Coordinates of C-alpha atoms in Angstrom, one line a residue:
Chain A
M24 CA 9.4 -57.3 -30.8
N25 CA 5.8 -58.6 -31.2
T26 CA 2.6 -56.3 -30.8
I27 CA 1.5 -57.2 -27.3
E28 CA 4.9 -56.4 -25.9
T29 CA 5.1 -53.2 -27.9
F30 CA 1.6 -52.2 -26.6
L31 CA 2.9 -53.3 -22.9
Q32 CA 6.0 -51.1 -23.3
Y33 CA 3.8 -48.0 -24.4
V34 CA 1.4 -48.8 -21.2
L35 CA 4.2 -48.9 -18.8
N36 CA 5.8 -45.6 -20.2
G37 CA 2.4 -43.9 -19.7
L38 CA 2.2 -45.6 -16.2
V39 CA 5.6 -44.0 -15.7
I40 CA 4.6 -40.2 -16.9
G41 CA 0.9 -40.9 -15.3
S42 CA 2.9 -41.4 -11.9
G43 CA 4.6 -38.2 -12.5
Y44 CA 1.5 -36.2 -13.6
T45 CA -0.1 -37.9 -10.7
L46 CA 2.1 -36.3 -7.8
L47 CA 2.2 -32.8 -9.5
A48 CA -1.6 -32.8 -9.6
L49 CA -1.9 -34.1 -5.9
G50 CA -0.4 -31.1 -4.8
L51 CA -2.3 -28.8 -6.7
S52 CA -5.3 -30.4 -5.6
L53 CA -4.3 -30.0 -2.2
I54 CA -3.7 -26.6 -2.5
F55 CA -7.0 -25.9 -4.2
A56 CA -9.0 -28.0 -1.9
V57 CA -8.2 -26.3 1.4
M58 CA -7.4 -22.7 0.0
K59 CA -9.3 -22.4 -3.2
T60 CA -6.3 -21.2 -4.5
V61 CA -5.9 -22.0 -8.3
N62 CA -1.8 -21.8 -8.3
F63 CA -1.2 -21.7 -12.0
A64 CA 2.8 -21.4 -10.5
H65 CA 2.6 -24.8 -9.2
G66 CA 4.6 -26.2 -12.6
E67 CA 7.4 -23.4 -11.8
L68 CA 7.4 -25.1 -8.2
Y69 CA 7.9 -28.4 -10.2
M70 CA 10.7 -27.1 -12.3
L71 CA 12.5 -25.3 -9.3
G72 CA 12.5 -28.9 -7.6
A73 CA 14.1 -30.3 -10.3
Y74 CA 16.9 -27.3 -10.5
V75 CA 17.4 -27.7 -6.9
T76 CA 17.8 -31.5 -6.9
Y77 CA 20.2 -30.8 -9.7
T78 CA 22.1 -28.5 -8.1
M79 CA 22.8 -30.5 -5.2
I80 CA 23.7 -33.4 -7.0
E81 CA 26.3 -31.3 -9.8
S82 CA 27.5 -28.6 -7.5
F83 CA 27.4 -30.3 -3.9
H84 CA 27.9 -33.8 -5.0
I85 CA 25.3 -34.9 -2.7
P86 CA 23.9 -38.3 -3.4
F87 CA 20.7 -38.2 -5.5
L88 CA 18.4 -40.3 -2.5
V89 CA 19.6 -37.5 -0.3
A90 CA 18.8 -34.7 -2.6
L91 CA 15.7 -35.5 -3.5
P92 CA 13.9 -35.1 -0.2
M93 CA 16.3 -31.9 0.9
S94 CA 14.8 -30.4 -2.3
M95 CA 11.6 -31.4 -1.0
I96 CA 12.1 -29.6 2.5
I97 CA 13.6 -26.3 0.9
L98 CA 10.7 -26.0 -1.7
A99 CA 8.3 -26.6 1.4
A100 CA 9.9 -23.8 3.4
F101 CA 9.5 -21.6 0.0
G102 CA 6.3 -22.6 -0.6
G103 CA 5.0 -21.5 3.0
L104 CA 6.9 -18.2 2.6
L105 CA 4.7 -18.0 -0.9
E106 CA 1.5 -18.8 0.7
R107 CA 2.1 -16.5 3.7
F108 CA 3.6 -13.2 1.8
V109 CA 1.8 -13.6 -1.8
F110 CA -1.1 -15.2 -1.5
R111 CA -2.5 -14.7 2.0
P112 CA -2.4 -10.9 1.6
L113 CA -4.8 -11.1 -1.1
A114 CA -7.5 -13.6 1.0
N115 CA -10.9 -11.7 0.7
D116 CA -13.5 -13.4 3.1
K117 CA -16.4 -11.0 1.4
D118 CA -15.3 -11.4 -1.9
R119 CA -14.2 -15.3 -2.7
H120 CA -14.8 -14.6 -6.4
K121 CA -12.4 -11.7 -6.3
E122 CA -9.8 -14.0 -4.1
M123 CA -10.1 -16.5 -6.6
T124 CA -9.2 -14.0 -9.5
N125 CA -6.5 -12.1 -7.9
Q126 CA -4.6 -15.1 -6.5
F127 CA -4.9 -16.5 -10.2
I128 CA -3.7 -13.7 -11.8
V129 CA -0.9 -13.6 -8.9
S130 CA 0.3 -16.8 -10.0
L131 CA 0.4 -16.1 -13.5
G132 CA 3.0 -13.4 -12.4
L133 CA 4.9 -15.8 -10.5
V134 CA 4.8 -18.1 -13.8
I135 CA 7.1 -15.8 -15.8
F136 CA 9.1 -14.5 -12.8
F137 CA 10.3 -17.9 -11.8
Q138 CA 10.7 -19.3 -15.5
Y139 CA 13.1 -16.2 -16.0
A140 CA 14.8 -16.0 -12.4
A141 CA 15.5 -20.1 -13.3
S142 CA 16.7 -19.0 -17.1
L143 CA 19.0 -16.4 -15.4
I144 CA 20.3 -19.0 -12.5
W145 CA 20.6 -22.2 -14.5
G146 CA 20.8 -20.7 -18.2
P147 CA 18.2 -21.0 -20.6
D148 CA 19.3 -24.5 -21.7
P149 CA 17.9 -28.1 -20.8
Q150 CA 20.4 -29.9 -18.6
K151 CA 20.7 -33.7 -18.2
M152 CA 20.6 -34.6 -14.3
T153 CA 22.6 -37.9 -13.6
T154 CA 21.7 -40.1 -10.9
P155 CA 23.8 -43.4 -9.8
F156 CA 20.6 -45.2 -11.3
S157 CA 21.5 -43.9 -14.8
G158 CA 21.9 -46.7 -17.1
I159 CA 20.3 -49.4 -15.1
V160 CA 17.9 -51.0 -17.2
L161 CA 15.5 -53.5 -16.1
R162 CA 14.0 -56.0 -18.6
V163 CA 10.9 -58.6 -18.5
G164 CA 11.2 -60.3 -21.5
E165 CA 11.0 -57.5 -24.4
V166 CA 9.4 -55.0 -21.9
T167 CA 12.1 -52.7 -20.5
I168 CA 12.1 -49.9 -17.9
T169 CA 15.1 -47.9 -16.4
F170 CA 15.7 -47.6 -13.1
E171 CA 15.3 -44.0 -12.8
R172 CA 11.5 -44.4 -14.4
L173 CA 10.6 -46.9 -12.1
L174 CA 11.7 -44.9 -9.0
I175 CA 9.2 -42.3 -10.2
V176 CA 6.2 -45.0 -9.7
I177 CA 7.8 -46.6 -6.4
M178 CA 8.2 -43.0 -4.9
A179 CA 4.8 -42.2 -6.1
V180 CA 3.6 -44.9 -4.0
V181 CA 5.2 -44.2 -1.2
L182 CA 4.5 -40.3 -1.1
I183 CA 0.8 -40.7 -2.0
L184 CA 0.8 -43.4 0.7
G185 CA 2.3 -40.8 3.3
L186 CA -0.1 -38.1 2.1
Y187 CA -3.4 -40.4 2.4
F188 CA -2.3 -41.1 6.2
L189 CA -1.7 -37.2 6.9
I190 CA -4.9 -36.6 5.7
Q191 CA -6.6 -39.3 7.0
K192 CA -5.1 -40.3 10.2
T193 CA -3.6 -37.2 11.7
T194 CA -4.9 -34.2 13.6
L195 CA -3.5 -31.4 10.9
G196 CA -5.1 -33.8 8.1
M197 CA -8.3 -33.7 10.2
A198 CA -8.0 -29.8 10.3
M199 CA -7.1 -29.7 6.6
R200 CA -10.4 -31.3 5.6
A201 CA -12.3 -29.0 8.0
V202 CA -11.1 -25.9 6.1
A203 CA -11.2 -27.5 2.8
L204 CA -15.3 -28.4 4.0
D205 CA -15.8 -24.6 5.1
R206 CA -13.4 -22.4 6.1
D207 CA -15.3 -20.0 8.4
T208 CA -17.0 -22.8 10.4
A209 CA -13.5 -24.4 10.5
N210 CA -12.3 -21.1 12.3
L211 CA -15.2 -20.8 14.6
M212 CA -14.4 -24.3 15.5
G213 CA -10.8 -23.2 16.6
V214 CA -8.8 -24.5 13.5
K215 CA -5.9 -22.4 13.0
V216 CA -6.9 -21.6 9.2
S217 CA -3.9 -19.5 8.6
K218 CA -1.5 -22.3 9.9
V219 CA -3.6 -24.8 8.1
S220 CA -3.2 -23.0 4.9
T221 CA 0.3 -22.8 5.1
L222 CA 1.1 -26.0 5.9
S223 CA -1.1 -27.2 2.9
F224 CA 0.7 -24.9 0.8
S225 CA 4.1 -26.4 1.8
I226 CA 3.0 -30.0 1.5
G227 CA 1.7 -29.4 -1.9
T228 CA 4.9 -27.5 -2.9
A229 CA 6.8 -30.5 -1.5
L230 CA 5.1 -32.9 -3.9
A231 CA 5.6 -30.7 -6.9
A232 CA 9.2 -30.7 -6.0
A233 CA 9.4 -34.7 -5.5
A234 CA 7.9 -34.8 -9.0
G235 CA 10.2 -32.4 -10.2
G236 CA 13.2 -34.4 -9.0
L237 CA 12.2 -37.5 -9.9
M238 CA 11.2 -36.6 -13.6
G239 CA 14.2 -34.5 -13.8
P240 CA 16.7 -37.3 -14.9
V241 CA 14.3 -38.8 -16.9
F242 CA 13.3 -35.8 -19.1
M243 CA 15.9 -32.7 -18.9
V244 CA 15.7 -30.0 -16.3
A245 CA 14.6 -26.9 -18.3
P246 CA 13.2 -23.7 -17.3
G247 CA 10.1 -24.5 -19.1
M248 CA 9.4 -28.0 -18.2
G249 CA 6.6 -26.9 -15.6
A250 CA 4.6 -24.8 -18.2
A251 CA 4.5 -28.2 -20.2
L252 CA 2.8 -30.0 -17.7
I253 CA 0.5 -27.6 -15.7
M254 CA -2.5 -27.8 -18.1
K255 CA -1.9 -31.6 -17.9
A256 CA -1.9 -31.1 -13.9
F257 CA -5.2 -29.2 -14.2
V258 CA -6.6 -32.1 -16.6
V259 CA -6.1 -34.6 -14.1
I260 CA -7.7 -32.8 -11.3
I261 CA -11.0 -32.0 -13.5
L262 CA -10.6 -36.2 -14.3
G263 CA -10.2 -37.1 -11.0
G264 CA -12.5 -34.9 -9.1
L265 CA -11.0 -32.6 -6.5
G266 CA -10.1 -33.6 -3.2
S267 CA -10.6 -37.1 -4.0
V268 CA -6.7 -38.8 -3.6
F269 CA -8.0 -41.8 -5.8
G270 CA -9.4 -39.7 -8.3
T271 CA -6.3 -37.9 -9.0
I272 CA -4.2 -41.1 -8.6
A273 CA -6.9 -42.9 -11.4
G274 CA -7.2 -39.5 -13.8
G275 CA -3.3 -39.2 -13.6
L276 CA -2.6 -42.8 -14.6
L277 CA -5.7 -42.6 -17.2
L278 CA -3.6 -39.3 -18.6
G279 CA -0.5 -40.7 -18.7
I280 CA -1.6 -43.8 -20.6
T281 CA -4.0 -42.5 -22.8
E282 CA -1.0 -39.9 -24.1
S283 CA 1.6 -42.4 -24.6
L284 CA -1.1 -44.7 -26.4
V285 CA -2.5 -42.0 -28.3
G286 CA 1.1 -40.7 -29.2
A287 CA 2.2 -43.8 -30.2
Y288 CA -0.6 -45.4 -32.3
W289 CA -2.3 -42.1 -33.7
L290 CA -1.3 -38.9 -33.4
N291 CA 2.8 -39.7 -33.9
Q292 CA 3.9 -37.7 -30.5
Y293 CA 1.5 -34.8 -31.4
T294 CA 0.4 -35.2 -27.6
D295 CA 0.3 -31.4 -27.0
P296 CA -3.6 -31.0 -28.1
I297 CA -4.5 -33.8 -26.1
G298 CA -4.5 -31.8 -22.7
F299 CA -6.3 -28.8 -24.4
L300 CA -9.0 -30.8 -25.7
L301 CA -9.4 -32.8 -22.8
I302 CA -10.0 -29.9 -20.7
I303 CA -12.6 -28.2 -22.9
V304 CA -14.5 -31.7 -23.2
L305 CA -14.3 -32.1 -19.6
L306 CA -15.3 -28.8 -18.7
M307 CA -18.2 -28.7 -21.1
V308 CA -19.6 -32.0 -19.9
K309 CA -19.5 -30.9 -16.4
P310 CA -19.9 -27.0 -16.7
T311 CA -18.7 -26.0 -13.4
G312 CA -16.1 -28.6 -13.3
L313 CA -16.5 -31.4 -10.9
F314 CA -15.7 -29.3 -8.2
G315 CA -18.9 -27.2 -9.3
K316 CA -20.0 -26.9 -5.5
V317 CA -17.3 -24.2 -4.8
E318 CA -18.0 -22.1 -7.7
R319 CA -21.8 -21.7 -6.8
H320 CA -20.7 -20.4 -3.7
A321 CA -18.2 -18.1 -4.8
Chain B
M7 CA -6.7 10.4 -12.7
P8 CA -8.2 13.9 -13.1
R9 CA -10.7 13.9 -16.1
I10 CA -9.7 15.6 -19.5
R11 CA -13.0 16.8 -21.1
G12 CA -14.6 17.0 -24.7
W13 CA -12.5 19.2 -27.1
S14 CA -9.2 19.4 -24.8
Q15 CA -9.1 15.6 -25.2
L16 CA -9.9 16.0 -29.0
I17 CA -6.8 18.5 -29.5
L18 CA -4.7 16.3 -27.2
V19 CA -5.5 12.9 -29.7
V20 CA -4.4 15.5 -32.9
A21 CA -1.5 16.9 -31.1
V22 CA -0.5 13.3 -30.8
L23 CA -0.8 12.0 -34.3
I24 CA 0.6 14.9 -35.9
G25 CA 3.3 15.8 -33.3
V26 CA 4.9 12.7 -32.7
P27 CA 5.5 11.9 -36.3
M28 CA 6.8 15.3 -36.5
F29 CA 9.1 15.6 -33.4
I30 CA 10.4 11.9 -33.3
N31 CA 12.5 10.5 -36.3
S32 CA 14.5 7.6 -34.6
A33 CA 12.9 4.5 -36.2
Y34 CA 13.5 2.4 -33.2
H35 CA 11.5 5.0 -30.9
L36 CA 8.6 4.7 -33.7
H37 CA 8.9 1.1 -33.6
V38 CA 8.4 1.0 -29.9
L39 CA 5.4 3.4 -30.3
I40 CA 3.8 1.4 -32.9
M41 CA 3.9 -1.9 -30.9
I42 CA 2.7 0.4 -27.9
G43 CA -0.3 1.1 -30.1
I44 CA -1.1 -2.3 -31.3
Y45 CA -1.0 -4.0 -27.7
A46 CA -3.1 -0.9 -26.8
I47 CA -5.7 -2.2 -29.0
L48 CA -5.3 -5.9 -27.7
A49 CA -5.6 -4.8 -24.3
A50 CA -8.6 -2.4 -24.7
G51 CA -10.3 -5.2 -26.5
L52 CA -9.5 -7.7 -23.8
N53 CA -10.5 -5.0 -21.1
L54 CA -14.4 -5.4 -22.6
I55 CA -14.5 -9.1 -21.3
V56 CA -12.0 -9.2 -18.5
G57 CA -12.5 -5.8 -17.2
Y58 CA -16.3 -4.6 -18.2
A59 CA -17.9 -8.1 -18.3
G60 CA -15.6 -9.4 -15.7
Q61 CA -14.7 -12.9 -17.6
L62 CA -11.1 -13.8 -17.3
S63 CA -10.6 -15.1 -20.7
I64 CA -7.0 -16.4 -22.0
A65 CA -7.8 -17.0 -25.5
H66 CA -6.9 -13.3 -26.6
A67 CA -3.7 -14.4 -28.3
A68 CA -5.9 -16.4 -30.5
F69 CA -8.0 -13.5 -32.0
F70 CA -4.8 -11.9 -32.2
G71 CA -3.4 -14.3 -34.6
V72 CA -6.6 -15.3 -36.4
G73 CA -6.6 -11.5 -37.4
A74 CA -3.1 -11.7 -38.2
Y75 CA -3.2 -14.7 -40.5
T76 CA -6.8 -13.6 -41.8
A77 CA -5.2 -10.3 -43.2
A78 CA -2.2 -11.7 -44.8
V79 CA -3.8 -14.7 -46.5
L80 CA -6.6 -12.2 -47.7
V81 CA -4.1 -9.5 -49.2
M82 CA -1.5 -12.2 -50.5
K83 CA -3.6 -15.2 -51.6
V84 CA -6.9 -13.8 -52.4
G85 CA -5.7 -10.4 -53.5
I86 CA -8.1 -8.1 -52.0
S87 CA -7.0 -4.8 -50.7
F88 CA -5.7 -4.3 -47.1
W89 CA -8.1 -1.5 -46.3
L90 CA -11.1 -4.4 -46.8
A91 CA -9.0 -7.1 -45.1
L92 CA -8.4 -5.3 -42.0
P93 CA -12.3 -5.1 -40.8
L94 CA -12.6 -8.8 -42.6
A95 CA -10.0 -9.7 -39.8
G96 CA -11.9 -8.1 -36.9
I97 CA -14.9 -10.0 -38.3
M98 CA -13.3 -13.1 -38.3
A99 CA -11.7 -13.2 -35.0
G100 CA -15.4 -12.1 -34.0
V101 CA -16.9 -15.2 -35.7
L102 CA -14.3 -17.2 -34.1
A103 CA -15.1 -15.8 -30.6
Y104 CA -18.9 -16.4 -31.0
L105 CA -17.9 -19.9 -31.8
I106 CA -16.1 -20.4 -28.8
G107 CA -18.1 -18.6 -26.4
L108 CA -21.1 -20.4 -27.0
P109 CA -19.7 -23.8 -25.5
A110 CA -17.1 -21.9 -22.9
F111 CA -19.5 -19.6 -21.4
R112 CA -21.1 -23.0 -19.7
T113 CA -18.3 -22.7 -17.4
S114 CA -17.6 -19.7 -15.7
G115 CA -14.9 -18.0 -13.0
I116 CA -11.7 -20.0 -13.2
F117 CA -13.0 -22.7 -15.3
L118 CA -13.7 -20.3 -17.9
S119 CA -10.2 -19.3 -17.8
L120 CA -8.8 -23.0 -18.1
V121 CA -11.4 -23.6 -21.1
T122 CA -10.4 -20.3 -23.0
M123 CA -6.6 -21.1 -22.1
G124 CA -7.6 -24.6 -24.1
F125 CA -8.8 -23.0 -26.9
G126 CA -6.0 -20.7 -27.2
G127 CA -3.6 -23.8 -27.0
L128 CA -5.4 -25.5 -29.7
A129 CA -5.5 -22.2 -31.9
Q130 CA -1.9 -22.2 -31.8
F131 CA -1.7 -25.8 -32.4
V132 CA -3.8 -25.2 -35.7
F133 CA -1.9 -22.0 -36.5
H134 CA 1.2 -24.6 -36.6
N135 CA 0.3 -27.0 -38.4
A136 CA -2.4 -25.9 -40.8
R137 CA 0.4 -25.3 -43.4
P138 CA -1.3 -24.7 -46.7
L139 CA -3.3 -21.5 -44.5
T140 CA -0.8 -20.6 -42.2
G141 CA 2.5 -21.6 -43.4
G142 CA 2.9 -24.0 -41.0
P143 CA 6.0 -23.6 -38.3
D144 CA 7.6 -21.3 -41.4
G145 CA 5.0 -18.8 -40.9
I146 CA 3.9 -16.4 -43.6
T147 CA 6.8 -14.1 -45.1
G148 CA 6.9 -11.0 -47.3
I149 CA 3.5 -9.6 -46.1
P150 CA 3.1 -6.2 -48.2
F151 CA 2.6 -2.9 -46.4
P152 CA -1.2 -1.5 -46.8
S153 CA -1.4 -0.2 -50.1
A154 CA -0.8 3.8 -50.7
I155 CA -3.9 5.9 -50.6
S156 CA -3.7 9.0 -52.5
I157 CA -5.6 12.3 -51.6
G158 CA -5.4 14.6 -54.5
S159 CA -1.7 15.0 -55.5
I160 CA -0.5 13.6 -52.2
N161 CA 0.6 9.9 -52.2
I162 CA 0.6 8.3 -48.7
Q163 CA 2.9 5.3 -48.1
F164 CA 2.8 3.2 -45.2
G165 CA 6.0 1.8 -45.7
M166 CA 7.3 4.7 -43.7
K167 CA 7.0 4.4 -39.8
Q168 CA 5.7 7.9 -39.1
V169 CA 2.6 7.0 -41.4
Y170 CA 2.1 3.4 -39.8
F171 CA 2.1 5.3 -36.4
V172 CA -0.3 7.5 -37.3
L173 CA -2.4 4.6 -38.9
V174 CA -2.2 2.4 -35.6
W175 CA -2.6 5.6 -33.1
A176 CA -5.9 6.5 -35.1
V177 CA -7.5 3.4 -35.2
L178 CA -6.6 3.0 -31.4
F179 CA -8.2 6.4 -30.5
F180 CA -11.0 5.5 -32.4
L181 CA -11.7 2.2 -30.8
Y182 CA -10.6 3.7 -27.2
Y183 CA -13.5 6.5 -27.9
F184 CA -15.8 3.4 -28.8
V185 CA -14.8 1.9 -25.5
R186 CA -15.7 4.9 -23.8
N187 CA -18.9 5.4 -25.4
L188 CA -19.6 2.0 -24.7
A189 CA -19.0 2.0 -21.3
H190 CA -21.5 4.6 -20.5
S191 CA -24.3 2.8 -22.7
R192 CA -26.8 0.3 -21.7
I193 CA -24.5 -2.5 -23.0
G194 CA -21.6 -1.2 -21.1
E195 CA -23.7 -0.9 -17.8
A196 CA -25.3 -4.5 -18.9
F197 CA -21.5 -5.7 -19.0
V198 CA -20.7 -4.4 -15.3
A199 CA -23.8 -5.8 -13.8
V200 CA -23.1 -9.4 -15.5
R201 CA -19.6 -8.7 -13.5
E202 CA -20.8 -7.6 -10.6
D203 CA -23.6 -10.5 -9.7
E204 CA -24.5 -12.8 -12.4
D205 CA -27.9 -13.9 -10.7
L206 CA -29.2 -10.5 -9.6
A207 CA -28.3 -9.2 -13.3
R208 CA -30.3 -12.1 -14.4
A209 CA -33.1 -11.3 -12.0
L210 CA -33.1 -8.0 -13.5
G211 CA -33.7 -9.2 -16.9
I212 CA -30.5 -8.9 -18.6
N213 CA -29.3 -11.6 -20.7
V214 CA -26.2 -12.6 -19.4
M215 CA -25.3 -15.3 -21.8
G216 CA -25.8 -12.8 -24.8
N217 CA -23.8 -9.9 -22.5
K218 CA -21.1 -12.5 -22.4
L219 CA -21.0 -13.2 -26.0
L220 CA -21.0 -9.7 -27.1
A221 CA -18.4 -8.6 -24.9
L222 CA -16.3 -11.7 -26.2
V223 CA -16.8 -11.2 -29.6
L224 CA -16.5 -7.6 -29.6
S225 CA -12.9 -8.2 -28.0
A226 CA -12.0 -10.2 -30.4
I227 CA -12.8 -7.8 -33.2
F228 CA -10.5 -5.7 -31.5
G229 CA -8.0 -8.4 -31.2
G230 CA -8.5 -9.5 -35.2
V231 CA -7.9 -5.5 -36.2
A232 CA -5.0 -5.2 -33.7
G233 CA -3.6 -8.6 -35.7
G234 CA -4.3 -7.1 -39.1
L235 CA -2.1 -4.3 -38.3
Y236 CA 0.3 -6.2 -36.7
A237 CA 1.1 -8.6 -39.9
H238 CA 1.6 -5.7 -42.5
Y239 CA 3.5 -4.0 -40.3
M240 CA 5.9 -6.6 -39.4
T241 CA 5.8 -8.0 -42.9
Y242 CA 5.9 -11.6 -41.0
V243 CA 3.4 -13.8 -38.8
S244 CA 4.3 -17.1 -37.4
S245 CA 2.8 -19.4 -34.7
E246 CA 5.5 -18.5 -32.1
I247 CA 3.8 -15.1 -31.7
F248 CA 0.3 -16.5 -30.5
T249 CA 1.1 -18.4 -27.6
I250 CA -0.6 -18.7 -24.2
D251 CA 2.2 -16.7 -22.5
K252 CA 1.3 -13.7 -25.1
A253 CA -2.1 -14.1 -23.7
I254 CA -1.4 -13.8 -20.4
Q255 CA 1.2 -11.0 -20.9
L256 CA -1.9 -9.3 -22.6
L257 CA -4.0 -10.0 -19.4
A258 CA -1.1 -8.5 -17.3
M259 CA -1.3 -5.1 -19.2
V260 CA -5.0 -4.9 -18.8
I261 CA -4.5 -5.8 -14.5
V262 CA -1.9 -3.8 -14.3
G263 CA -3.2 -0.7 -16.1
G264 CA -6.7 -0.9 -14.3
A265 CA -9.3 -3.3 -15.6
G266 CA -12.5 -2.2 -16.2
T267 CA -11.4 1.4 -17.2
V268 CA -11.4 3.2 -20.4
W269 CA -7.6 4.2 -20.4
G270 CA -6.0 1.5 -18.2
P271 CA -5.0 -0.8 -20.8
L272 CA -3.3 1.7 -22.9
V273 CA -1.0 2.6 -19.5
G274 CA -0.6 -0.9 -18.8
A275 CA 0.5 -1.6 -22.7
A276 CA 2.3 1.3 -22.6
L277 CA 4.5 0.1 -19.2
L278 CA 4.7 -3.5 -20.2
T279 CA 5.7 -3.0 -23.6
L280 CA 8.4 -0.2 -22.6
L281 CA 9.8 -2.5 -19.6
P282 CA 11.5 -5.2 -21.8
E283 CA 12.6 -2.4 -24.1
V284 CA 14.3 -0.3 -21.3
M285 CA 15.9 -3.4 -20.1
R286 CA 17.1 -4.6 -23.2
F287 CA 20.4 -5.6 -21.8
S288 CA 19.1 -9.1 -20.3
E289 CA 15.9 -10.6 -21.4
D290 CA 15.6 -12.8 -18.0
I291 CA 16.0 -9.5 -16.1
S292 CA 13.4 -7.3 -17.9
M293 CA 11.3 -10.5 -17.7
I294 CA 11.7 -11.3 -13.9
V295 CA 10.8 -7.5 -13.1
Y296 CA 7.7 -8.2 -15.7
G297 CA 6.5 -10.7 -13.4
L298 CA 7.3 -9.2 -10.2
V299 CA 5.5 -5.8 -11.5
V300 CA 2.4 -8.1 -11.9
V301 CA 2.5 -9.6 -8.4
M302 CA 3.3 -6.3 -7.0
V303 CA 0.2 -4.6 -8.9
V304 CA -2.2 -7.4 -7.9
I305 CA -1.2 -7.2 -4.1
F306 CA -0.8 -3.6 -3.8
M307 CA -2.9 -1.5 -6.3
P308 CA -5.9 -4.1 -6.6
N309 CA -7.4 -1.6 -8.9
G310 CA -4.1 -0.7 -11.5
I311 CA -2.2 2.2 -12.2
T312 CA -5.0 4.2 -13.0
G313 CA -6.9 3.5 -10.2
L314 CA -4.1 4.7 -8.1
Y315 CA -5.5 8.0 -7.9
E316 CA -8.8 7.0 -6.4
Q317 CA -6.7 4.5 -3.9
I318 CA -4.7 7.1 -2.5
R319 CA -7.7 9.9 -2.8
S320 CA -10.0 7.4 -0.6
R321 CA -7.3 7.0 1.9
I322 CA -6.6 10.5 2.3
V323 CA -10.4 11.8 2.6
H324 CA -11.3 8.6 4.8
R325 CA -13.9 7.4 2.1
P326 CA -14.0 3.8 1.4
P327 CA -13.0 3.2 -1.8
V328 CA -15.5 2.2 -4.4
Q329 CA -15.1 -1.4 -3.9
S330 CA -16.8 -3.8 -6.9
G331 CA -16.1 -6.9 -8.9
M332 CA -12.6 -6.9 -9.8
T333 CA -12.1 -3.0 -10.1
V334 CA -13.4 0.2 -9.4
E335 CA -15.4 1.4 -12.5
R336 CA -14.8 5.1 -13.3
D337 CA -15.0 7.7 -16.2
G338 CA -12.4 7.7 -18.7

């Protein structure tokens, strides 16, 4: 295997992981953009998405390609309930800073809650999720990719296009953009802010579930799988800029490929600190984050 | 919570310090009380930056770790006495906090949380990999108990849990006394001003950056001291302990107990340390309840458990609660 092909292999691996990061980060970004909620438990919704898919395949023998959208729907409903009964009671029109802080702390509580609930239901050990595509390997020259990994990229493209269409071309999307821009004004203009918030949270959660269901077969399904990724999703959002679908895609792929290459050529798979370092440096360079506007009003 | 004043407070403190070791003989119960003491010191420190100064820092486990490793290394490798190493552990954590605070406070709000979380993650990475200093993944084992003190003919040995309880809780009461006085001082009021409205505070001539740094450094000193006490009690430290998860749990103690109150962190630390102990039959279930407690408290008791008294009273008396920033600021 020559060096160029090795290099391409790492880039491809990074592209796959990056697609997963992008899906996860898009949901997080959508929820933040519309509701200004920093949902730290987004990684746990990703984890639950993976487990629901896993359970449908292993216990109910539902085909993977049916189980995945079903898991997205189930998690979407669950996300809507979370928004309605956990996050909305903390909405505070007089003090947005307090609202953000409280919602952030609640989401930290949810992180603990979901992780151990998953551990109680499915056990603490990582589970292998098998799909009909397990074992199918595509090969171009010396560069290889399993079909399960390729599916992450394909589904990411499909879902991102769908999301883009939803945001740009539908009435709901327009309402979401209006609420993202200015909640109070949107409310005055007759946008049903609470309904839009619930739906945004549902859609964001569904994207997390999709990411979980897709990444599950490639990596293991474990209660801590979301906690390991959430920091990276934040890096992606800050890297790409809030609310920008293309920024998030660019950020996700950039982080995935950088990590893959740095891990391969330099740090010997010690990629964990990269996320931490990036988040520190990025926020240092742009002190209020790339979505600084929000902070100033808060 | 009704106020307990002056002498009666002192009597209560002395009663706890003398009564508990006299009447509690179970090693397990004493162990839990010592752990509550250590977490209460950590939470009290975190409360300074989170509760009073209103900056949601998630790096506190890192200061805890720096204190623990500093004390262990100073005693075992440099060979100085524990009684000198303990304050040095606090100072070391304070210095680190200053170095982290300088860049981190360029950000604010939720971004500060993310940056401090980044520093917390990096710190754990360093603990885990700086093998010559921290023992890497193996940690440091065989840390000695604090050296014995002789007063006249009485020789005080700290290997006994009763004695260690008195040490930890004496430090705890001293630091809580410090917090109480600080809260009423100009510095404490400046912290609250920064929390309530940064721009207004700046306009009033308060050095916002300086006060945030001071709050963070003080909070880290508490954390470092708690780390030193922890290392020489457990006689073992490893990087597994000083995780982001731990930082989140410490934050939960402050929030659940009542951020920005003097005694809230002690209540929160006691409750959230006892909870997993009471539910020892299943770690999963106890942590599920843990998470649920955090969620419920934030939704239904925005001022924490110690704020409940005020919350209920204001409902009965039909007076609006003194809402402010994160929590109600009250006397201790």
